[in-house]
mmCIF file of C-alpha atoms in Angstrom:
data_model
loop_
_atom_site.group_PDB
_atom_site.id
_atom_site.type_symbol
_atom_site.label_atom_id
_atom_site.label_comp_id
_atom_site.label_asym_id
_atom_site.label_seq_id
_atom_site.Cartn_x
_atom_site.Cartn_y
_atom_site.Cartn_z
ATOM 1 C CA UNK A 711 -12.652 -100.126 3.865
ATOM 2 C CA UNK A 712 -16.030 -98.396 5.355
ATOM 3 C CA UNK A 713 -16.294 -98.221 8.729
ATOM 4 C CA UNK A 714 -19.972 -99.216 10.129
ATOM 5 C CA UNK A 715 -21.502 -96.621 13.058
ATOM 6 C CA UNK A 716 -23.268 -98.132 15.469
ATOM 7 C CA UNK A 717 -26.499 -97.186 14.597
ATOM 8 C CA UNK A 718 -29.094 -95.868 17.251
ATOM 9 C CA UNK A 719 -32.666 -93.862 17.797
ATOM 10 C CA UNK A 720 -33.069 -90.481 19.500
ATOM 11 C CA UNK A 721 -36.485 -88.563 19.645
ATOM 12 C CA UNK A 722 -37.043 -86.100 16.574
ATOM 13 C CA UNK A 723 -39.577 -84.635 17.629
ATOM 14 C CA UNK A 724 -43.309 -84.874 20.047
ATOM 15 C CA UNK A 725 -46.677 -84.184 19.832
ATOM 16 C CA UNK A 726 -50.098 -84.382 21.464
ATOM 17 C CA UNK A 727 -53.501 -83.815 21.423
ATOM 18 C CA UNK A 728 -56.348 -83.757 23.760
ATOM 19 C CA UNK A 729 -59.971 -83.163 22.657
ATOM 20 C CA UNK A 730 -61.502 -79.919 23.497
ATOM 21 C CA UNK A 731 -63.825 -81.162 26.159
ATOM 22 C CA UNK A 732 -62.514 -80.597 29.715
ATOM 23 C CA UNK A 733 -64.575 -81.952 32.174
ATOM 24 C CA UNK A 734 -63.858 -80.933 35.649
ATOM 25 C CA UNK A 735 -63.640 -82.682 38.655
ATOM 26 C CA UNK A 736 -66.870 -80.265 39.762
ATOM 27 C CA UNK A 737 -69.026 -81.746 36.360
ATOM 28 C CA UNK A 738 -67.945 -85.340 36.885
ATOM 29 C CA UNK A 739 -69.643 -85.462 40.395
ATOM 30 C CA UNK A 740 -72.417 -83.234 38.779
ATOM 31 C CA UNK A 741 -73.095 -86.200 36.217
ATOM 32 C CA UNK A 742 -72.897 -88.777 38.520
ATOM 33 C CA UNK A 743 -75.097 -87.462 41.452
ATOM 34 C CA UNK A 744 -77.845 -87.607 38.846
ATOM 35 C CA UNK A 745 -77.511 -91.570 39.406
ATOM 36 C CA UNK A 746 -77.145 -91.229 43.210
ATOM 37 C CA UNK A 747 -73.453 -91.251 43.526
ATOM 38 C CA UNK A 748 -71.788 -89.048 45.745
ATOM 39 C CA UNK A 749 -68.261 -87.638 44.906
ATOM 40 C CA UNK A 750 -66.886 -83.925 45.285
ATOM 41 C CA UNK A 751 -63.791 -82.190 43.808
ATOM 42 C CA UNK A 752 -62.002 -82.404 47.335
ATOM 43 C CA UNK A 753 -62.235 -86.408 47.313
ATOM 44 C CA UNK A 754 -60.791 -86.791 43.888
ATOM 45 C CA UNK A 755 -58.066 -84.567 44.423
ATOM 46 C CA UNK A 756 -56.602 -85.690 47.642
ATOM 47 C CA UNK A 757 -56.545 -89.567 46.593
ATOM 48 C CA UNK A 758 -55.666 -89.020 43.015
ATOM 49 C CA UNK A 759 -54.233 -85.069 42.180
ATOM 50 C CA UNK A 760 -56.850 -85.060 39.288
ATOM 51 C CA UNK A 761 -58.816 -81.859 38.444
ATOM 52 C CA UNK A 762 -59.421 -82.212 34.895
ATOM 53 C CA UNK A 763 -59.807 -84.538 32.119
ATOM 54 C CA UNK A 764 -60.636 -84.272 28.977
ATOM 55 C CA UNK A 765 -63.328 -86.351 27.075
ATOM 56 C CA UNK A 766 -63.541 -87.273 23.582
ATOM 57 C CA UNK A 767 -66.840 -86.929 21.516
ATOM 58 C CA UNK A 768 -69.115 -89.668 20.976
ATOM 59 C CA UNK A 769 -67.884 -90.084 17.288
ATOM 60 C CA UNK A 770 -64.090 -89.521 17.863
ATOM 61 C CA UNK A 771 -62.267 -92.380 17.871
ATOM 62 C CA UNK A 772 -58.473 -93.048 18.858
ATOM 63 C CA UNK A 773 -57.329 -92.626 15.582
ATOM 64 C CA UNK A 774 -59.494 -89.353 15.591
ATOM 65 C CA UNK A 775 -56.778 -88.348 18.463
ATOM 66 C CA UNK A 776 -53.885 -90.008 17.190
ATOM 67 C CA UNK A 777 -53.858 -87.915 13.737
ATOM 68 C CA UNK A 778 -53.246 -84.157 15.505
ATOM 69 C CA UNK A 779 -50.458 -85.781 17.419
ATOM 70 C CA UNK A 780 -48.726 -87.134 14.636
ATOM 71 C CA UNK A 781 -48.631 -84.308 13.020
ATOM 72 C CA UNK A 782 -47.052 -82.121 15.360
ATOM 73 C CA UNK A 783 -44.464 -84.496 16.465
ATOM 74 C CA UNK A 784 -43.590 -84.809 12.692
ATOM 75 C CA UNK A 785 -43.695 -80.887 12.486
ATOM 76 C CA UNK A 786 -41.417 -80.557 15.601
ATOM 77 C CA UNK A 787 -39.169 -82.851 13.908
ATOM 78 C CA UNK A 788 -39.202 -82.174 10.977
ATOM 79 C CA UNK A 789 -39.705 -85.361 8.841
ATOM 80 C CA UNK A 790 -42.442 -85.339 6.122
ATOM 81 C CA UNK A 791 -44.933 -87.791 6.865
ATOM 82 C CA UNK A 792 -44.047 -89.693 3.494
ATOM 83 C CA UNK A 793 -40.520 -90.307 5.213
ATOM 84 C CA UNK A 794 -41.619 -92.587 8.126
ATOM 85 C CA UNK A 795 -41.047 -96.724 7.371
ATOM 86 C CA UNK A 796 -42.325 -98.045 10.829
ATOM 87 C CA UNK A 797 -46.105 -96.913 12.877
ATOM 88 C CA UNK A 798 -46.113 -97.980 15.947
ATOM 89 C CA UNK A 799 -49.868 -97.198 18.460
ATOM 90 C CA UNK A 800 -50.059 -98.304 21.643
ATOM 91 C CA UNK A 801 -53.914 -98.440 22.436
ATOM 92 C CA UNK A 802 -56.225 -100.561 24.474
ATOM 93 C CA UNK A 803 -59.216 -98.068 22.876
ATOM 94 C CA UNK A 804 -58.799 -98.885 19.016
ATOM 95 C CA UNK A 805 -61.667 -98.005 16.732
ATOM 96 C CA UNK A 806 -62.481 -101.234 15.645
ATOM 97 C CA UNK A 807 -61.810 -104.993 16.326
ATOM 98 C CA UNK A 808 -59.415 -104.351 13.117
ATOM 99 C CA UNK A 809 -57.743 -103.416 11.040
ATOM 100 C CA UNK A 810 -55.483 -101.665 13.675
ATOM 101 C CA UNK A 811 -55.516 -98.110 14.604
ATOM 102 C CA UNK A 812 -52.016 -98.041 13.248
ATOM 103 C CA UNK A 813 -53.366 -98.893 9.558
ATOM 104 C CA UNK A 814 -56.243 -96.491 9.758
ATOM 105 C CA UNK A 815 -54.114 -93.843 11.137
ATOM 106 C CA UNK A 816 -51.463 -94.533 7.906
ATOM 107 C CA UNK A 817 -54.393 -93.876 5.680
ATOM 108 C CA UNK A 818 -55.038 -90.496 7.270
ATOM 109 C CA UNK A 819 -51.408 -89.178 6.715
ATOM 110 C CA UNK A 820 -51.610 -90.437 3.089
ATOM 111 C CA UNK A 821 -48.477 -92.819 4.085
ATOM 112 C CA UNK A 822 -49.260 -95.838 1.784
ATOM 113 C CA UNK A 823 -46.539 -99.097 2.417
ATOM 114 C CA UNK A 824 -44.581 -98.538 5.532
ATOM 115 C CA UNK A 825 -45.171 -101.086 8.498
ATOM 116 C CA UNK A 826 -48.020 -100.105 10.665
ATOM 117 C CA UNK A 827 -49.274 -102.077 13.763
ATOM 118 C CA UNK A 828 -50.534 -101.612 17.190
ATOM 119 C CA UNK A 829 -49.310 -102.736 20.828
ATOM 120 C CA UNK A 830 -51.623 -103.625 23.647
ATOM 121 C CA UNK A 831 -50.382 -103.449 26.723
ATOM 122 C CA UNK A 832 -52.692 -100.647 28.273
ATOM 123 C CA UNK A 833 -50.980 -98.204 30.685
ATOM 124 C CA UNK A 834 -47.523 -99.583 29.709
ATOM 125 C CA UNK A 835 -48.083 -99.566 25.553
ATOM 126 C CA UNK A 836 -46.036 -96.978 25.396
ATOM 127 C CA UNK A 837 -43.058 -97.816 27.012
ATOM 128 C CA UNK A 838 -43.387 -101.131 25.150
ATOM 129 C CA UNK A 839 -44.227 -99.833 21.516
ATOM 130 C CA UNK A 840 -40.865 -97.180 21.880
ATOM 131 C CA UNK A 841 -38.797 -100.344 23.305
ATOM 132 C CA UNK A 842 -40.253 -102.120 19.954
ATOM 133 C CA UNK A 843 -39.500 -99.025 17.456
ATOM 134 C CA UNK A 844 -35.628 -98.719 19.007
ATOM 135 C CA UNK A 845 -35.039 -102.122 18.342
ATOM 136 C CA UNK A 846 -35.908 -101.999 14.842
ATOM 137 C CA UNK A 847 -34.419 -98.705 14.292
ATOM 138 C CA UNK A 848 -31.222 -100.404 15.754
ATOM 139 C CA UNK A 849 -30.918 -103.554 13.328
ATOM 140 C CA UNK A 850 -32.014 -101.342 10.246
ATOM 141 C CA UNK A 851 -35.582 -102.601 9.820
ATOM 142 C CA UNK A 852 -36.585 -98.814 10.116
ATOM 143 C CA UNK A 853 -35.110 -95.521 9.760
ATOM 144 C CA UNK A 854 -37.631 -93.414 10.901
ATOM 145 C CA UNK A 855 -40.858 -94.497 13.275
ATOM 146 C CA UNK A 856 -44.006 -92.894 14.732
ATOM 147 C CA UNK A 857 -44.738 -93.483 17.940
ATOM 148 C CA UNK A 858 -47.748 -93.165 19.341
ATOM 149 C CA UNK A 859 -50.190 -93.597 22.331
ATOM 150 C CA UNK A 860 -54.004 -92.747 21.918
ATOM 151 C CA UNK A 861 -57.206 -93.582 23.698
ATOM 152 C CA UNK A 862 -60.505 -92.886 24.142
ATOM 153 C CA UNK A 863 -60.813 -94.369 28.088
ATOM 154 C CA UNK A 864 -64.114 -92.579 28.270
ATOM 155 C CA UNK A 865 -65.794 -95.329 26.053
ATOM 156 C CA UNK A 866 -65.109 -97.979 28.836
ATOM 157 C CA UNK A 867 -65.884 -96.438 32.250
ATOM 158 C CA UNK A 868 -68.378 -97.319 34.254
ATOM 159 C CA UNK A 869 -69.908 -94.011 35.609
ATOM 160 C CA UNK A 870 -71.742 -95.556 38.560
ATOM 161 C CA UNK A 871 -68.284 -96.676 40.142
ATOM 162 C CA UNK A 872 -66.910 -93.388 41.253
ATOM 163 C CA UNK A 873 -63.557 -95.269 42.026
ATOM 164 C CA UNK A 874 -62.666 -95.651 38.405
ATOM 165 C CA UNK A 875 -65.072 -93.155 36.897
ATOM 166 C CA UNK A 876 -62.902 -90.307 37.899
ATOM 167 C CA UNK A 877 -59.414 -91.333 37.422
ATOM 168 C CA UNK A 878 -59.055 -91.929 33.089
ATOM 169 C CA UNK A 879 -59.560 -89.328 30.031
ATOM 170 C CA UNK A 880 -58.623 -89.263 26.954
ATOM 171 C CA UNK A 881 -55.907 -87.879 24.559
ATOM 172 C CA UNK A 882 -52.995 -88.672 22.203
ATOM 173 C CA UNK A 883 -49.069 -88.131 22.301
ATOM 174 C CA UNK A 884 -46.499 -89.428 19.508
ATOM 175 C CA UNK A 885 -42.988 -89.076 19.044
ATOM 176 C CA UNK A 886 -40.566 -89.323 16.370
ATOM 177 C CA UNK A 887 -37.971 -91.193 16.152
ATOM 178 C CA UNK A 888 -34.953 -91.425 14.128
ATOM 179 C CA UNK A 889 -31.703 -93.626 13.590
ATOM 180 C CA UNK A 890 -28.861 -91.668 14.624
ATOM 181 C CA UNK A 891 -24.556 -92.378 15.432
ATOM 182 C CA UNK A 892 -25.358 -91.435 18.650
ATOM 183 C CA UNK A 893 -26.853 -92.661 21.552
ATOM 184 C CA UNK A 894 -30.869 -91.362 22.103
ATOM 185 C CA UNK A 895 -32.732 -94.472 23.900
ATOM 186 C CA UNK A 896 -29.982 -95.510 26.291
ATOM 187 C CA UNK A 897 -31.746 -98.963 27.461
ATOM 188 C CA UNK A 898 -34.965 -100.594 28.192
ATOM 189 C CA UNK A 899 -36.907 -103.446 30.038
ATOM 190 C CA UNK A 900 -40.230 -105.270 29.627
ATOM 191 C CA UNK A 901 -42.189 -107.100 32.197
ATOM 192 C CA UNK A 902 -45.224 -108.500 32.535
ATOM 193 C CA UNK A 903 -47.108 -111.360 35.210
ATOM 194 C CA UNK A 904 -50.577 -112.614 34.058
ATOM 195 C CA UNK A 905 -51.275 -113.812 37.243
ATOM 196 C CA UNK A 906 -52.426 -110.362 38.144
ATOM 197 C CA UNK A 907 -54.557 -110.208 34.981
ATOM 198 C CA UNK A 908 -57.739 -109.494 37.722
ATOM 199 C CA UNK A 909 -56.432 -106.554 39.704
ATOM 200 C CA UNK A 910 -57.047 -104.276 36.218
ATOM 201 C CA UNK A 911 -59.225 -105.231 33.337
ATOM 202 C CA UNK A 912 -61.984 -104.661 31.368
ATOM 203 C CA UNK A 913 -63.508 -108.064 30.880
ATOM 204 C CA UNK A 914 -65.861 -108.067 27.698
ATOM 205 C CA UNK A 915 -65.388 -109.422 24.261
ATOM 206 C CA UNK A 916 -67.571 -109.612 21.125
ATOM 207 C CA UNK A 917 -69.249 -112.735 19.680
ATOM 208 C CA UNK A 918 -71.885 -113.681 16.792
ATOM 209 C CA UNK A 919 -72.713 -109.535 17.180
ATOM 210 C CA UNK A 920 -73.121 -109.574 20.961
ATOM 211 C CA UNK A 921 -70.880 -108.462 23.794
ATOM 212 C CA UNK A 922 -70.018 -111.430 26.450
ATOM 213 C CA UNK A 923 -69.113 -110.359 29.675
ATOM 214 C CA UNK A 924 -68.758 -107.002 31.239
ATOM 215 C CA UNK A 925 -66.691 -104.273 28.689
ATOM 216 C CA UNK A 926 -66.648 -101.548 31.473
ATOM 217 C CA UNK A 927 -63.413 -100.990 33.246
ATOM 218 C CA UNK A 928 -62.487 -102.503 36.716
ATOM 219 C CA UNK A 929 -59.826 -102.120 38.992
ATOM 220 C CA UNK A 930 -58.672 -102.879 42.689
ATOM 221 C CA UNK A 931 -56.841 -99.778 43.345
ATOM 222 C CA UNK A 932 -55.354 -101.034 46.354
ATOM 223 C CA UNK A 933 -53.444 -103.955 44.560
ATOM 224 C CA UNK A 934 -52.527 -101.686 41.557
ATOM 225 C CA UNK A 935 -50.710 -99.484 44.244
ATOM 226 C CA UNK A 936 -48.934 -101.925 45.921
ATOM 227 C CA UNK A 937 -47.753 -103.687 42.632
ATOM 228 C CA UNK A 938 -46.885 -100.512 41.083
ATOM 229 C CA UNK A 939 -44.788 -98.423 43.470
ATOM 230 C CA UNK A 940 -42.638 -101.758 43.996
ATOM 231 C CA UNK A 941 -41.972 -102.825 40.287
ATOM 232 C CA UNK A 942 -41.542 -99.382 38.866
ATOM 233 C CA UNK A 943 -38.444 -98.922 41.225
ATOM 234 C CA UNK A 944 -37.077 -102.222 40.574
ATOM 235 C CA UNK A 945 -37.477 -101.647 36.715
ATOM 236 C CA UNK A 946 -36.054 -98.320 36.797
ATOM 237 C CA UNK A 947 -32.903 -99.164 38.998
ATOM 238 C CA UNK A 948 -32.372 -102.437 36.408
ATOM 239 C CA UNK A 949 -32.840 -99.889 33.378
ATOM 240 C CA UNK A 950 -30.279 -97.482 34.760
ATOM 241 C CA UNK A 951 -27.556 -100.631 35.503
ATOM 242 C CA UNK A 952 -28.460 -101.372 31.662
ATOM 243 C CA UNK A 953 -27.032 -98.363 30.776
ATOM 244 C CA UNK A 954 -24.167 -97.788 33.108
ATOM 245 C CA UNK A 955 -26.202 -94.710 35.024
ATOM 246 C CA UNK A 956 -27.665 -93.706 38.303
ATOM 247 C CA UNK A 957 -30.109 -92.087 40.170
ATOM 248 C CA UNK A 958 -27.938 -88.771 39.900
ATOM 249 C CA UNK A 959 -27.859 -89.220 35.814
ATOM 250 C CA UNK A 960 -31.666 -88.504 35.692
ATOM 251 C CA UNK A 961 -32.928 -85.160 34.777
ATOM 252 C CA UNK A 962 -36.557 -85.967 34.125
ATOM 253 C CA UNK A 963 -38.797 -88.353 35.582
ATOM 254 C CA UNK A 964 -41.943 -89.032 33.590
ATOM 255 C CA UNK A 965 -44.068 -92.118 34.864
ATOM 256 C CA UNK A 966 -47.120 -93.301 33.907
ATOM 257 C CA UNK A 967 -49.923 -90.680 34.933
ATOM 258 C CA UNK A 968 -52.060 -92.830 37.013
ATOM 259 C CA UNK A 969 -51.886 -91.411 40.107
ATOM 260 C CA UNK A 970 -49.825 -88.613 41.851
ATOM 261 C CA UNK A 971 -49.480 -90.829 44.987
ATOM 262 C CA UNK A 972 -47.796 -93.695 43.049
ATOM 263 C CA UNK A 973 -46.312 -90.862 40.760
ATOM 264 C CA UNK A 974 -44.545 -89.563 43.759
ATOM 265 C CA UNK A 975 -43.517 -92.205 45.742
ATOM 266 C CA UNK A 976 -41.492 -93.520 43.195
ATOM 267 C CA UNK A 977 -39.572 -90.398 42.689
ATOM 268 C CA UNK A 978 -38.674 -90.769 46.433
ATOM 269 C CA UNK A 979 -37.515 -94.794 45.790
ATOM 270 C CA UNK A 980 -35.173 -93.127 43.358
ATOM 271 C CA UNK A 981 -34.158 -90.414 45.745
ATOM 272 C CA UNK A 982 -35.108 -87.730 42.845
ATOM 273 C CA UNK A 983 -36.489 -84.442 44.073
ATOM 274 C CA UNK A 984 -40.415 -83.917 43.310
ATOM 275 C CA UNK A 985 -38.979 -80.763 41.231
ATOM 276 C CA UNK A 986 -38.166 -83.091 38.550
ATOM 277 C CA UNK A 987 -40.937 -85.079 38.270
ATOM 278 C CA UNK A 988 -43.327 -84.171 35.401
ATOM 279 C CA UNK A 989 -46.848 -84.085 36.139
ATOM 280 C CA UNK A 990 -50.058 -83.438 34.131
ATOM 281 C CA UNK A 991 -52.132 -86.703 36.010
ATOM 282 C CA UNK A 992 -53.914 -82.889 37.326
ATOM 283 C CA UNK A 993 -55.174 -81.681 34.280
ATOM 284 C CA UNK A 994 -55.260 -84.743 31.964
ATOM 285 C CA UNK A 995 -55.989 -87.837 34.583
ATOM 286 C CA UNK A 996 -55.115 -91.245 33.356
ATOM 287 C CA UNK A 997 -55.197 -91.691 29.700
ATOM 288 C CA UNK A 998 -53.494 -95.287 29.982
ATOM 289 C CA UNK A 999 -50.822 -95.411 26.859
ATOM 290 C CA UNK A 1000 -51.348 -92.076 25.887
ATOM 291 C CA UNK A 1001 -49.878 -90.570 29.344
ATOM 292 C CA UNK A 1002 -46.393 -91.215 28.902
ATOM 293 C CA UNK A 1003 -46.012 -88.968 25.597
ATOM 294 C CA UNK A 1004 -48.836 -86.390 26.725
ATOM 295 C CA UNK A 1005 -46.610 -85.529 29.508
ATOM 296 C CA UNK A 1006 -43.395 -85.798 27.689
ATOM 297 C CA UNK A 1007 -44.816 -83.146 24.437
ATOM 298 C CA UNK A 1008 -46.417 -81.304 27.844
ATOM 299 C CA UNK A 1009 -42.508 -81.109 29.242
ATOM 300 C CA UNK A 1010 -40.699 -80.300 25.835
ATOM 301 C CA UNK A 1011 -42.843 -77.835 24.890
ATOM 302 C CA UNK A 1012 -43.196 -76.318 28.080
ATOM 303 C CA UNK A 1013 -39.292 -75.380 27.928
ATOM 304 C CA UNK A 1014 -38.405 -77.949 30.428
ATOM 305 C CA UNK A 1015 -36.778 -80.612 28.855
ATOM 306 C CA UNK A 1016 -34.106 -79.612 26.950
ATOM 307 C CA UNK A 1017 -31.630 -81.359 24.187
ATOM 308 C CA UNK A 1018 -29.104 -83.128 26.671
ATOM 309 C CA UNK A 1019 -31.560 -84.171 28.961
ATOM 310 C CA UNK A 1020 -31.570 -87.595 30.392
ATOM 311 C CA UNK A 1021 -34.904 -88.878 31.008
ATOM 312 C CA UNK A 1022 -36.701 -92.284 32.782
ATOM 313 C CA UNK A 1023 -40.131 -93.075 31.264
ATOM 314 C CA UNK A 1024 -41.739 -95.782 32.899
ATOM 315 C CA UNK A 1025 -45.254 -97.328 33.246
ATOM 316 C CA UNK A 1026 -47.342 -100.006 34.983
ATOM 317 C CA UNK A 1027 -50.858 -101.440 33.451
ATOM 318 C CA UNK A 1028 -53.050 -103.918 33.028
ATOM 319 C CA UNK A 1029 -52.006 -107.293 32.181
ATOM 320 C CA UNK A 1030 -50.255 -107.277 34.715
ATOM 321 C CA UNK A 1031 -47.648 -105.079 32.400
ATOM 322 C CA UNK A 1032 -44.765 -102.824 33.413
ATOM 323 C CA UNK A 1033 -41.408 -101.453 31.809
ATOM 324 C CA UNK A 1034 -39.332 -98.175 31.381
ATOM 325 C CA UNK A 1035 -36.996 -96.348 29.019
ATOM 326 C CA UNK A 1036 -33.490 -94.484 29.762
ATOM 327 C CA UNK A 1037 -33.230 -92.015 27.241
ATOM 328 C CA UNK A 1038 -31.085 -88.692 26.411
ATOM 329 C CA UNK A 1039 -33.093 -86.031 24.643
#
């Protein structure tokens, strides 16, 4: 009689990719004094950590992005593109109203077949599209999945509001995963409360070949704040009672790279040094779903995550959505 292993995902391998435009915090207030606006490098910095970001060109879309990524987190792992069943992009930035950026991006790896769909749930698609992957992995609807968060933010900013102009960029990150008889995603959680659908949106739509209502990003950064700091402790704490952890069990923290305010002051909810929280919010800003596995390909490649490592992702968006993942590298 065969025995069955419990079957489970782990991370293959990541990627990412930002387009080659970096656009200091010094050229964004360049741009938009030319409209009147006043903003310097010093105000950015001090209520956001951002620096950089990096822009995508007018004719680049998220799939554009998503492509590079892909290909180095299939590299890193290892897996020829014609051996992943399940594409997974989180994006609130697709190219088009459809087919989904998942589709076109199948096309571009020559990957003809597999299951290929996107997730919208802005800042958190990440978190939710790996939750998603892991459970198919888990009851054998996939073997091996791509990952991915891309966006091209830069399309839906409104550069005469200098309090969301200067906070999103663009850029893709994508991850591999693969079923495995050992543990790799630990546990996860989903949340979301649409009574907070105001706080974060971007409230335009297309009908009979015209765009109703505003399609420009806006925020109330003060709500965002409060919501975010609160939930993403909760969520993490329920995450690590999921998987019979605690604070001490986590190696890595990557949140969401909204802010480095919100960024740290959940690290000190969970009592976790600053040391091991990953940040790139400085040189990439807020790319929304694509943060998350930026930072994480940013971290693996940079040497400081290592095989073994137990890691919290975790984001907050739009919607109002929220969730994290427990996972050992």
């Amino acid at each position: 009689m065969t025995t069955a292993f419990p079957r489970y995902a782990r991370i293959l391998g990541t990627g990412s990719y930002l387009p080659p435009h970096r656009v200091t915090n010094a050229e964004l207030a360049e741009r938009l004094a030319r409209d009147g606006i006043e903003t310097s490098h010093e105000w950015i910095v001090e209520r956001t950590g951002i620096h950089a970001r990096h822009f995508a060109a007018p004719d680049v879309t998220a799939s554009d992005l998503a492509l590079p990524a892909a290909q180095a987190a299939l590299e890193a792992a290892g897996v020829a593109a014609q051996d992943i069943d399940l594409i997974i992009v989180a994006t609130s930035t697709p190219d088009m109203v459809f087919p989904s950026v998942a589709c076109l991006l199948q096309n571009k790896l020559g990957i003809h077949g597999c299951a290929a769909f996107d997730v919208q749930a802005v800042c958190s698609g990440f978190v939710y599209a790996l939750t998603v992957a892991d459970s198919m992995i888990k009851s054998g609807a996939a073997t091996k999945a791509l990952v991915i968060g891309a966006e091209v933010f830069s399309r839906i900013l409104d550069f005469k509001d200098r309090t969301t102009c200067v906070l999103f960029g663009d850029g893709a990150g994508a991850v591999v995963l693969g079923a495995s008889e050992t543990p790799g995603i630990l546990a996860s959680e989903l949340h979301a409360d649409g009574r907070h659908v105001d706080i974060l949106c971007t409230p335009g739509t297309v009908s009979g070949g015209q765009v109703l209502g505003q399609p420009l990003l806006k925020m109330d950064g003060q709500a965002v704040f409060k919501l975010a700091v609160g939930v993403l402790e909760k969520v993490a704490r329920a995450v690590l009672d999921k998987a019979g952890r605690t604070d001490a069990d986590i190696d890595w923290l990557i949140p969401h790279q909204a802010n480095i305010r919100i960024m740290q002051g959940t690290a000190k909810k969970l009592k976790m040094s600053t040391d091991k929280l990953i940040v790139t919010v400085d040189e990439h800003g807020n790319t929304s779903a694509a943060s998350i596995p930026l930072a994480l390909d940013v971290a693996v490649r940079g040497g400081k995550i290592q095989r073994g490592d137990t890691v919290m992702l975790e984001g907050v968006g739009g919607g109002f959505t929220w969730g994290a993942v427990l996972l050992d590298f």
